[in-house]
mmCIF file of C-alpha atoms in Angstrom:
data_model
loop_
_atom_site.group_PDB
_atom_site.id
_atom_site.type_symbol
_atom_site.label_atom_id
_atom_site.label_comp_id
_atom_site.label_asym_id
_atom_site.label_seq_id
_atom_site.Cartn_x
_atom_site.Cartn_y
_atom_site.Cartn_z
ATOM 1 C CA MET A 1 177.662 59.953 283.061
ATOM 2 C CA THR A 2 180.075 62.495 283.083
ATOM 3 C CA GLY A 3 180.394 65.541 281.357
ATOM 4 C CA GLY A 4 181.610 64.878 278.535
ATOM 5 C CA GLU A 5 178.710 62.540 277.211
ATOM 6 C CA PRO A 6 176.284 63.387 274.969
ATOM 7 C CA LEU A 7 172.572 62.997 277.527
ATOM 8 C CA VAL A 8 171.038 61.583 273.678
ATOM 9 C CA ARG A 9 172.509 59.733 271.241
ATOM 10 C CA VAL A 10 170.915 58.740 267.957
ATOM 11 C CA VAL A 11 172.101 55.107 266.468
ATOM 12 C CA ARG A 12 169.475 55.609 263.464
ATOM 13 C CA GLY A 13 168.308 58.383 260.745
ATOM 14 C CA GLU A 14 168.882 61.827 260.745
ATOM 15 C CA PRO A 15 165.760 64.067 262.393
ATOM 16 C CA ASP A 16 165.642 67.824 262.648
ATOM 17 C CA ASP A 17 166.394 69.969 265.339
ATOM 18 C CA PHE A 18 162.361 69.932 266.308
ATOM 19 C CA GLU A 19 162.327 66.474 266.552
ATOM 20 C CA LEU A 20 165.405 65.615 268.942
ATOM 21 C CA ALA A 21 163.853 68.780 271.215
ATOM 22 C CA ALA A 22 160.422 67.106 271.590
ATOM 23 C CA VAL A 23 162.924 63.878 272.106
ATOM 24 C CA THR A 24 163.702 65.191 274.415
ATOM 25 C CA VAL A 25 160.971 66.915 275.866
ATOM 26 C CA VAL A 26 159.229 63.643 276.537
ATOM 27 C CA VAL A 27 162.238 62.017 278.285
ATOM 28 C CA ALA A 28 162.954 64.209 280.512
ATOM 29 C CA ALA A 29 158.892 64.396 281.085
ATOM 30 C CA LEU A 30 159.211 60.670 282.275
ATOM 31 C CA LEU A 31 162.525 61.557 283.945
ATOM 32 C CA ALA A 32 160.712 64.375 286.147
ATOM 33 C CA ALA A 33 157.439 61.696 286.891
ATOM 34 C CA ALA A 34 159.474 58.873 287.294
ATOM 35 C CA ALA A 35 160.732 60.509 290.548
ATOM 36 C CA GLN A 36 158.050 62.140 291.743
ATOM 37 C CA PRO A 37 156.999 59.603 294.909
ATOM 38 C CA VAL A 38 153.250 58.389 293.575
ATOM 39 C CA VAL A 39 150.640 58.858 296.944
ATOM 40 C CA PRO A 40 147.243 57.238 296.664
ATOM 41 C CA VAL A 41 143.940 59.094 296.595
ATOM 42 C CA VAL A 42 141.850 57.678 299.186
ATOM 43 C CA PRO A 43 137.965 59.505 299.378
ATOM 44 C CA GLU A 44 136.449 59.687 302.491
ATOM 45 C CA PRO A 45 133.695 56.883 303.274
ATOM 46 C CA ARG A 46 130.500 59.046 302.718
ATOM 47 C CA SER A 47 127.830 58.791 304.999
ATOM 48 C CA GLY A 48 124.914 56.489 303.733
ATOM 49 C CA TRP A 49 122.658 60.601 304.321
ATOM 50 C CA ALA A 50 124.847 61.482 301.413
ATOM 51 C CA ASP A 51 123.558 59.474 298.695
ATOM 52 C CA ARG A 52 121.475 61.344 296.455
ATOM 53 C CA SER A 53 120.139 58.305 295.657
ATOM 54 C CA ARG A 54 117.845 58.329 298.162
ATOM 55 C CA THR A 55 116.226 61.361 296.889
ATOM 56 C CA LEU A 56 115.670 59.610 293.488
ATOM 57 C CA GLY A 57 113.673 57.086 294.714
ATOM 58 C CA ILE A 58 116.591 54.220 293.167
ATOM 59 C CA PRO A 59 116.333 51.328 294.815
ATOM 60 C CA VAL A 60 119.232 50.433 296.636
ATOM 61 C CA GLN A 61 121.480 47.485 295.516
ATOM 62 C CA HIS A 62 121.941 45.307 298.115
ATOM 63 C CA ALA A 63 124.269 42.312 298.197
ATOM 64 C CA PRO A 64 123.234 38.863 297.715
ATOM 65 C CA GLY A 65 121.397 37.630 300.986
ATOM 66 C CA ALA A 66 121.979 40.787 303.483
ATOM 67 C CA TRP A 67 118.664 41.855 305.328
ATOM 68 C CA ASN A 68 115.595 44.083 303.831
ATOM 69 C CA SER A 69 112.847 45.614 305.086
#
């Protein structure tokens, strides 16, 4: 875009200043979010000792065919 072109152009309707400002904020937020790299959050694996269901007496669900004692 050059300096003389508008950032937003209304094609249909007559929005007031507040509606136009709201649309501008939403578009700016979406553009800012798209510019941020997405880094997935991977939780650290937890030990079986940290499993609270062991203290509640809830039986552990094993996969089909898993060995049980």
